[in-house]
Structure formats: C-alpha cells, structure tokens
C-alpha cells in the first residue's frame, strides 16, 4: 500500500511516498536517500529542471523498483523528492550537502513517528551522493539499524571528479558531442573543472559555466562542503550492519571506492560488512552492452536482477536477527 506523505525541514515541505506492506503489523522500514543532481522520489532525474537537463532523460525508477522489492519482503519504505524537486518545496539550485543531510535526518525523525512501523527497526539506503548522506546519518545516529551503500564514494569528491573528467576526455568524439548537446551540465563541468574547483576553494558562491549556447549558474558551496567532508571521516563511527553494492563498470564512482569503504569499516571494528561488486553493471545497476557505453543509454534498460537478489538475501539475514 502506497501513501503520499510529507515532512517539514528547514521551512520547506518535503513530499514523498510511504510504502507499507499489506498484512504486516509494525514492519521494519527503510529510508531511501537519492543521489546527486535534482532527483525525484522514484530515483529519476527531475526533467522539469530544464536548466539542468534541456533534453529529457530516461526514467530509471531505481527507488520505485527497490520499494517494491522491500514491500514484498515485508519491509516498509519511504522515498522522497529532494528539496526543490518534484513536489518538494525549496530551491535545489542553492541547496548544500548539509541541507540534504538535514532533510534526510528530518525524514528519519518523521518515520520514527509513524505508528504503523516499528520505530526501533529503521535502516537507511543511499544511492551515489545519497550513500554519502546515509553514511553521515549512520555515523551520527546509533539507532539506525542497517545501512545500504549503493554506488557511493569513500574518498574526497574532488579526486572522483578528476577521475571522471579524465575518463570523459578519452571518449570518442561522437559520445562527447552527444553529452554537449544532451547533458551540457556534465560536459561543461568536465571542461571547466579546474576553474570550478579553484573558485569553490576561494569561497565564491556561483560560477557561470557553459558558453553562448548553454550556460548555468553553478552553486559552488555544495562542492566545497563535499571537498571538506570526505566520507572517510565518518566511517569509524558506523557500527550498524552495512551492505555495499557497486557496479564493476560504474562510470561515476570507481569500484575501488567500495573496496576501500569495506576495509575502512572493518579496520574501525565493524565486522558486519558485506560487499558485492557486480561484473558488467553500471552506476544504476544496469548491464552495459560494452564497457564504454554511456549511462544515458543504459538507463533505458531494466534493473539487472543480480543486484536486487543480493539485496534480498542480505536483508533476509538481517530480518532474522
């Protein structure tokens, strides 16, 4: 059963979907936290943000699919439109990392007030940037019962962006032209990467990226907050069970990030860590036709069954505890 709900955070109403499994009394629950860029509760890029995405992008529905999977297991879920996206209030263009952390924390607090679910058995699942946000929550809130890390990062975002930009420059000219036309934000972020980083470190608030055909007022503090708060600073405080899921052909974050995250958690004394790195899968857990295939094409494919099966198996073990 799905129900439209909202919670309040920093003066804005944040809207989402609460999914309750039929016939399960006081189920455990999971909060879904979306990744970077404007995203809706379903795990899709918000195509209404035409300044970000002048060409509509495919709907991958990652969170919608995962909500169905958890519902079938008897686990409730809540997924929400990010601040300023979908139905949620606020201005996404001036939203920082810790604004998003505060929103996720308020979502978790709201979930604990829902009488239909077991407030003592709530976990968090984060995708990409959402994995960083979920990590920060899990490090600061010992009541979180589990943490699912999907396609996240361990190291500083600046290094990841450099890795992405270097890989981007190696693409064939047709693919690069495709990105310039259909994903200009990504194209110009890579082309003007050094200038963006320099201005962010100088404390500037905005930088106009692009050219005469397309330009965007890039909000720099969000990047600087990431640079100053790399995920590895929070790992040693995470004591709950952790599941790490990553595609071996992830073009957004290298799979080595997953391996380093696992080792850091173990080194910090967390022995309940499970990692799956899926051969042939990308950042959204789609199977690529070839290793260099762009993520926009891959988004049109369904979620590969290998990933949800690993998620199901791990959650079944957690449920039995």
Protein backbone atom coordinates (compact mmCIF):
# COMPACT_ATOMS: atom_id res chain seq x y z
CA UNK A 1 0.00 0.00 0.00
CA UNK A 2 1.37 3.39 -1.00
CA UNK A 3 0.55 6.66 0.72
CA UNK A 4 1.59 10.20 -0.19
CA UNK A 5 3.14 11.97 2.81
CA UNK A 6 5.29 14.96 3.64
CA UNK A 7 7.60 16.10 6.42
CA UNK A 8 8.94 19.55 7.20
CA UNK A 9 12.60 20.50 7.11
CA UNK A 10 14.19 23.95 7.32
CA UNK A 11 10.98 25.75 6.44
CA UNK A 12 10.07 23.54 3.47
CA UNK A 13 7.63 20.71 2.95
CA UNK A 14 9.37 17.65 1.53
CA UNK A 15 6.97 15.25 -0.18
CA UNK A 16 7.36 11.54 -0.70
CA UNK A 17 5.78 8.09 -0.83
CA UNK A 18 5.38 5.80 2.18
CA UNK A 19 5.00 2.14 1.17
CA UNK A 20 3.52 -0.21 3.75
CA UNK A 21 3.48 -3.99 3.16
CA UNK A 22 -0.01 -5.48 3.30
CA UNK A 23 -0.76 -7.76 6.24
CA UNK A 24 2.43 -6.98 8.17
CA UNK A 25 1.96 -5.47 11.61
CA UNK A 26 4.60 -2.93 12.68
CA UNK A 27 7.09 -3.78 9.93
CA UNK A 28 10.71 -2.72 9.93
CA UNK A 29 11.41 0.13 7.50
CA UNK A 30 13.99 1.72 5.24
CA UNK A 31 14.57 5.35 4.25
CA UNK A 32 15.74 5.88 0.66
CA UNK A 33 18.10 8.82 0.01
CA UNK A 34 18.65 9.94 -3.58
CA UNK A 35 21.86 10.81 -5.38
CA UNK A 36 23.33 13.98 -6.88
CA UNK A 37 21.57 16.32 -9.30
CA UNK A 38 17.85 17.13 -8.97
CA UNK A 39 16.07 13.83 -8.34
CA UNK A 40 12.56 12.65 -7.65
CA UNK A 41 11.41 10.08 -5.13
CA UNK A 42 11.44 7.33 -7.78
CA UNK A 43 15.18 7.66 -8.28
CA UNK A 44 14.81 9.61 -11.54
CA UNK A 45 16.44 12.84 -12.64
CA UNK A 46 13.87 15.63 -12.48
CA UNK A 47 13.31 16.53 -16.13
CA UNK A 48 11.25 19.57 -15.13
CA UNK A 49 14.59 21.23 -14.28
CA UNK A 50 15.25 22.23 -17.87
CA UNK A 51 18.19 24.43 -16.89
CA UNK A 52 19.89 21.24 -15.66
CA UNK A 53 18.52 18.87 -18.30
CA UNK A 54 17.48 20.66 -21.53
CA UNK A 55 16.89 17.22 -23.10
CA UNK A 56 14.61 14.87 -21.09
CA UNK A 57 16.45 11.83 -19.73
CA UNK A 58 15.14 8.27 -19.38
CA UNK A 59 13.35 7.24 -16.20
CA UNK A 60 15.28 4.51 -14.43
CA UNK A 61 12.86 4.20 -11.44
CA UNK A 62 15.55 2.68 -9.25
CA UNK A 63 13.89 3.56 -5.93
CA UNK A 64 10.41 2.62 -7.14
CA UNK A 65 11.71 -0.83 -8.09
CA UNK A 66 13.56 -1.24 -4.80
CA UNK A 67 10.49 -0.14 -2.81
CA UNK A 68 8.51 -2.93 -4.49
CA UNK A 69 11.24 -5.44 -3.65
CA UNK A 70 11.30 -4.46 0.02
CA UNK A 71 7.49 -4.36 0.21
CA UNK A 72 7.40 -7.97 -0.97
CA UNK A 73 9.80 -8.81 1.86
CA UNK A 74 7.52 -7.16 4.42
CA UNK A 75 9.66 -4.03 4.84
CA UNK A 76 8.13 -0.55 4.71
CA UNK A 77 9.93 2.21 2.81
CA UNK A 78 9.85 5.97 2.44
CA UNK A 79 11.27 7.73 -0.61
CA UNK A 80 11.05 11.46 -1.20
CA UNK A 81 11.56 14.17 -3.79
CA UNK A 82 14.75 16.05 -2.97
CA UNK A 83 14.45 19.65 -1.80
CA UNK A 84 13.21 21.78 -4.70
CA UNK A 85 12.50 18.72 -6.87
CA UNK A 86 9.24 17.05 -7.84
CA UNK A 87 6.56 18.19 -5.39
CA UNK A 88 9.01 19.25 -2.66
CA UNK A 89 9.42 22.89 -1.74
CA UNK A 90 12.70 24.80 -1.70
CA UNK A 91 15.35 25.85 -4.21
CA UNK A 92 17.56 22.98 -5.29
CA UNK A 93 19.98 25.34 -7.07
CA UNK A 94 21.12 26.76 -3.71
CA UNK A 95 20.95 23.55 -1.66
CA UNK A 96 24.15 22.36 0.00
CA UNK A 97 25.32 18.96 1.19
CA UNK A 98 24.34 19.56 4.80
CA UNK A 99 20.95 20.92 3.76
CA UNK A 100 20.39 17.50 2.20
CA UNK A 101 21.72 15.78 5.33
CA UNK A 102 19.29 17.80 7.45
CA UNK A 103 16.42 16.84 5.15
CA UNK A 104 17.31 13.14 5.42
CA UNK A 105 17.62 13.42 9.21
CA UNK A 106 14.17 15.03 9.42
CA UNK A 107 12.77 12.28 7.17
CA UNK A 108 14.17 9.69 9.56
CA UNK A 109 12.73 11.54 12.55
CA UNK A 110 9.35 11.70 10.83
CA UNK A 111 9.43 7.97 10.05
CA UNK A 112 10.00 7.21 13.71
CA UNK A 113 6.73 8.97 14.48
CA UNK A 114 4.67 6.78 12.12
CA UNK A 115 2.54 4.43 14.25
CA UNK A 116 2.27 1.74 11.53
CA UNK A 117 6.01 0.90 11.53
CA UNK A 118 8.48 -0.33 14.12
CA UNK A 119 10.42 2.82 15.02
CA UNK A 120 13.20 0.72 16.56
CA UNK A 121 13.97 -1.13 13.28
CA UNK A 122 14.62 1.52 10.64
CA UNK A 123 17.59 1.49 8.28
CA UNK A 124 18.86 3.77 5.52
CA UNK A 125 19.66 3.15 1.86
CA UNK A 126 21.59 5.72 -0.15
CA UNK A 127 22.43 5.83 -3.85
CA UNK A 128 25.54 7.73 -5.06
CA UNK A 129 25.58 11.09 -3.20
CA UNK A 130 22.73 9.64 -1.16
CA UNK A 131 25.15 6.98 0.07
CA UNK A 132 27.35 9.76 1.47
CA UNK A 133 24.34 11.34 3.18
CA UNK A 134 23.24 7.97 4.58
CA UNK A 135 26.80 7.38 5.83
CA UNK A 136 26.77 10.70 7.70
CA UNK A 137 23.44 9.76 9.28
CA UNK A 138 24.60 6.27 10.23
CA UNK A 139 27.74 7.77 11.82
CA UNK A 140 25.76 10.21 13.95
CA UNK A 141 22.71 8.11 14.84
CA UNK A 142 23.35 4.80 16.67
CA UNK A 143 19.63 3.95 16.43
CA UNK A 144 19.93 3.30 12.67
CA UNK A 145 19.65 -0.46 12.28
CA UNK A 146 21.31 -1.01 8.90
CA UNK A 147 22.98 0.94 6.10
CA UNK A 148 22.87 0.03 2.39
CA UNK A 149 25.56 1.83 0.37
CA UNK A 150 24.89 1.86 -3.39
CA UNK A 151 27.48 3.26 -5.78
CA UNK A 152 28.89 5.66 -3.20
CA UNK A 153 32.36 7.09 -2.62
CA UNK A 154 34.94 6.70 0.12
CA UNK A 155 37.50 9.31 -0.91
CA UNK A 156 37.27 13.05 -1.48
CA UNK A 157 34.81 14.07 -4.21
CA UNK A 158 37.46 16.26 -5.86
CA UNK A 159 39.51 13.19 -6.73
CA UNK A 160 36.44 11.36 -8.03
CA UNK A 161 35.54 14.28 -10.29
CA UNK A 162 39.10 14.35 -11.65
CA UNK A 163 38.83 10.61 -12.35
CA UNK A 164 35.53 11.19 -14.16
CA UNK A 165 36.90 14.10 -16.20
CA UNK A 166 39.96 12.11 -17.25
CA UNK A 167 37.77 9.20 -18.39
CA UNK A 168 35.44 11.61 -20.19
CA UNK A 169 38.29 13.05 -22.27
CA UNK A 170 39.07 9.53 -23.53
CA UNK A 171 35.59 9.03 -25.00
CA UNK A 172 35.11 9.10 -28.76
CA UNK A 173 34.15 12.40 -30.35
CA UNK A 174 30.59 11.29 -31.14
CA UNK A 175 29.86 10.49 -27.50
CA UNK A 176 31.41 13.76 -26.32
CA UNK A 177 29.24 15.71 -28.81
CA UNK A 178 26.21 13.79 -27.53
CA UNK A 179 26.96 14.92 -23.98
CA UNK A 180 27.47 18.53 -25.06
CA UNK A 181 24.04 18.56 -26.72
CA UNK A 182 22.03 16.42 -24.29
CA UNK A 183 23.90 16.68 -20.98
CA UNK A 184 25.62 20.08 -21.18
CA UNK A 185 25.99 20.38 -17.40
CA UNK A 186 28.20 17.29 -17.30
CA UNK A 187 30.11 18.36 -20.43
CA UNK A 188 30.92 21.83 -19.11
CA UNK A 189 31.65 20.61 -15.58
CA UNK A 190 34.42 18.45 -17.00
CA UNK A 191 35.63 21.10 -19.47
CA UNK A 192 35.79 23.81 -16.80
CA UNK A 193 36.65 21.56 -13.89
CA UNK A 194 39.84 23.30 -12.79
CA UNK A 195 38.16 26.72 -12.74
CA UNK A 196 35.17 25.37 -10.78
CA UNK A 197 37.45 23.84 -8.15
CA UNK A 198 39.60 26.96 -7.85
CA UNK A 199 36.61 29.27 -7.43
CA UNK A 200 34.95 26.94 -4.90
CA UNK A 201 38.13 26.87 -2.81
CA UNK A 202 38.28 30.68 -2.90
CA UNK A 203 34.86 30.72 -1.29
CA UNK A 204 32.94 32.10 -4.26
CA UNK A 205 29.22 31.37 -4.30
CA UNK A 206 28.42 31.00 -8.02
CA UNK A 207 30.28 30.37 -11.26
CA UNK A 208 28.64 30.68 -14.67
CA UNK A 209 29.68 27.59 -16.64
CA UNK A 210 28.98 26.93 -20.33
CA UNK A 211 29.07 29.05 -23.48
CA UNK A 212 26.75 31.22 -25.57
CA UNK A 213 24.53 28.24 -26.46
CA UNK A 214 24.01 26.97 -22.90
CA UNK A 215 25.10 28.22 -19.51
CA UNK A 216 24.28 27.55 -15.89
CA UNK A 217 24.87 29.39 -12.61
CA UNK A 218 26.71 26.67 -10.67
CA UNK A 219 26.31 26.82 -6.87
CA UNK A 220 29.83 26.28 -5.56
CA UNK A 221 29.34 25.80 -1.79
CA UNK A 222 27.81 22.35 -2.31
CA UNK A 223 31.05 21.15 -3.89
CA UNK A 224 33.19 22.78 -1.22
CA UNK A 225 31.17 21.08 1.53
CA UNK A 226 31.90 17.75 -0.13
CA UNK A 227 35.60 18.56 -0.51
CA UNK A 228 35.90 19.50 3.18
CA UNK A 229 33.92 16.49 4.43
CA UNK A 230 35.12 13.37 2.58
CA UNK A 231 33.22 10.19 3.51
CA UNK A 232 36.24 8.53 5.11
CA UNK A 233 35.99 10.97 8.02
CA UNK A 234 32.71 9.36 9.12
CA UNK A 235 33.42 5.65 8.61
CA UNK A 236 34.81 4.80 12.05
CA UNK A 237 31.55 5.84 13.74
CA UNK A 238 29.34 3.45 11.74
CA UNK A 239 28.60 0.38 13.88
CA UNK A 240 25.39 -0.97 12.31
CA UNK A 241 25.36 -3.76 9.67
CA UNK A 242 26.45 -2.43 6.25
CA UNK A 243 25.75 -3.73 2.76
CA UNK A 244 27.92 -2.28 -0.02
CA UNK A 245 26.66 -2.63 -3.60
CA UNK A 246 28.66 -1.38 -6.59
CA UNK A 247 28.83 -1.93 -10.33
CA UNK A 248 32.20 -3.02 -11.69
CA UNK A 249 31.57 -0.79 -14.75
CA UNK A 250 30.40 2.22 -12.74
CA UNK A 251 31.49 5.34 -14.70
CA UNK A 252 30.52 7.69 -11.85
CA UNK A 253 32.48 6.15 -8.99
CA UNK A 254 35.19 3.52 -9.40
CA UNK A 255 34.57 0.13 -7.73
CA UNK A 256 37.79 0.59 -5.73
CA UNK A 257 35.76 3.03 -3.60
CA UNK A 258 33.59 0.12 -2.44
CA UNK A 259 36.63 -1.98 -1.57
CA UNK A 260 38.20 0.87 0.39
CA UNK A 261 34.94 1.53 2.22
CA UNK A 262 34.68 -2.11 3.24
CA UNK A 263 38.25 -2.24 4.51
CA UNK A 264 37.90 1.02 6.43
CA UNK A 265 34.73 -0.21 8.17
CA UNK A 266 36.45 -3.46 9.14
CA UNK A 267 39.55 -1.62 10.34
CA UNK A 268 37.26 0.53 12.52
CA UNK A 269 35.88 -2.59 14.19
CA UNK A 270 32.69 -3.16 12.19
CA UNK A 271 32.70 -6.85 11.34
CA UNK A 272 29.18 -6.90 9.88
CA UNK A 273 30.07 -5.66 6.40
CA UNK A 274 29.09 -7.37 3.13
CA UNK A 275 30.26 -6.18 -0.29
CA UNK A 276 29.06 -7.09 -3.79
CA UNK A 277 30.80 -5.69 -6.87
CA UNK A 278 28.76 -6.77 -9.88
CA UNK A 279 30.56 -7.58 -13.12
CA UNK A 280 29.07 -5.81 -16.14
CA UNK A 281 26.82 -3.43 -14.17
CA UNK A 282 26.98 0.36 -14.11
CA UNK A 283 26.17 3.08 -11.56
CA UNK A 284 22.42 2.39 -11.71
CA UNK A 285 22.93 -1.39 -11.75
CA UNK A 286 22.10 -1.73 -15.44
CA UNK A 287 24.01 -4.21 -17.57
CA UNK A 288 26.15 -2.41 -20.16
CA UNK A 289 26.28 -3.53 -23.77
CA UNK A 290 30.00 -2.72 -23.77
CA UNK A 291 32.31 -1.31 -21.07
CA UNK A 292 32.33 2.21 -22.56
CA UNK A 293 28.59 2.56 -23.12
CA UNK A 294 27.20 5.85 -21.82
CA UNK A 295 24.95 5.82 -18.78
CA UNK A 296 22.04 7.57 -20.55
CA UNK A 297 21.65 4.64 -22.95
CA UNK A 298 21.99 2.15 -20.10
CA UNK A 299 19.31 3.91 -18.03
CA UNK A 300 16.72 2.70 -20.54
CA UNK A 301 17.35 -0.90 -19.50
CA UNK A 302 15.70 -2.59 -16.50
CA UNK A 303 17.40 -3.10 -13.18
CA UNK A 304 19.63 -6.15 -13.50
CA UNK A 305 18.27 -8.98 -11.31
CA UNK A 306 21.69 -9.76 -9.83
CA UNK A 307 21.68 -6.65 -7.64
CA UNK A 308 18.19 -6.98 -6.07
CA UNK A 309 18.86 -10.64 -5.34
CA UNK A 310 21.94 -9.68 -3.32
CA UNK A 311 19.89 -7.03 -1.51
CA UNK A 312 17.11 -9.53 -0.74
CA UNK A 313 19.50 -12.18 0.55
CA UNK A 314 21.24 -9.73 2.87
CA UNK A 315 18.03 -8.22 4.22
CA UNK A 316 16.60 -11.68 4.91
CA UNK A 317 19.55 -12.40 7.17
CA UNK A 318 19.12 -9.03 8.89
CA UNK A 319 15.39 -9.65 9.42
CA UNK A 320 16.08 -12.94 11.17
CA UNK A 321 18.24 -11.26 13.82
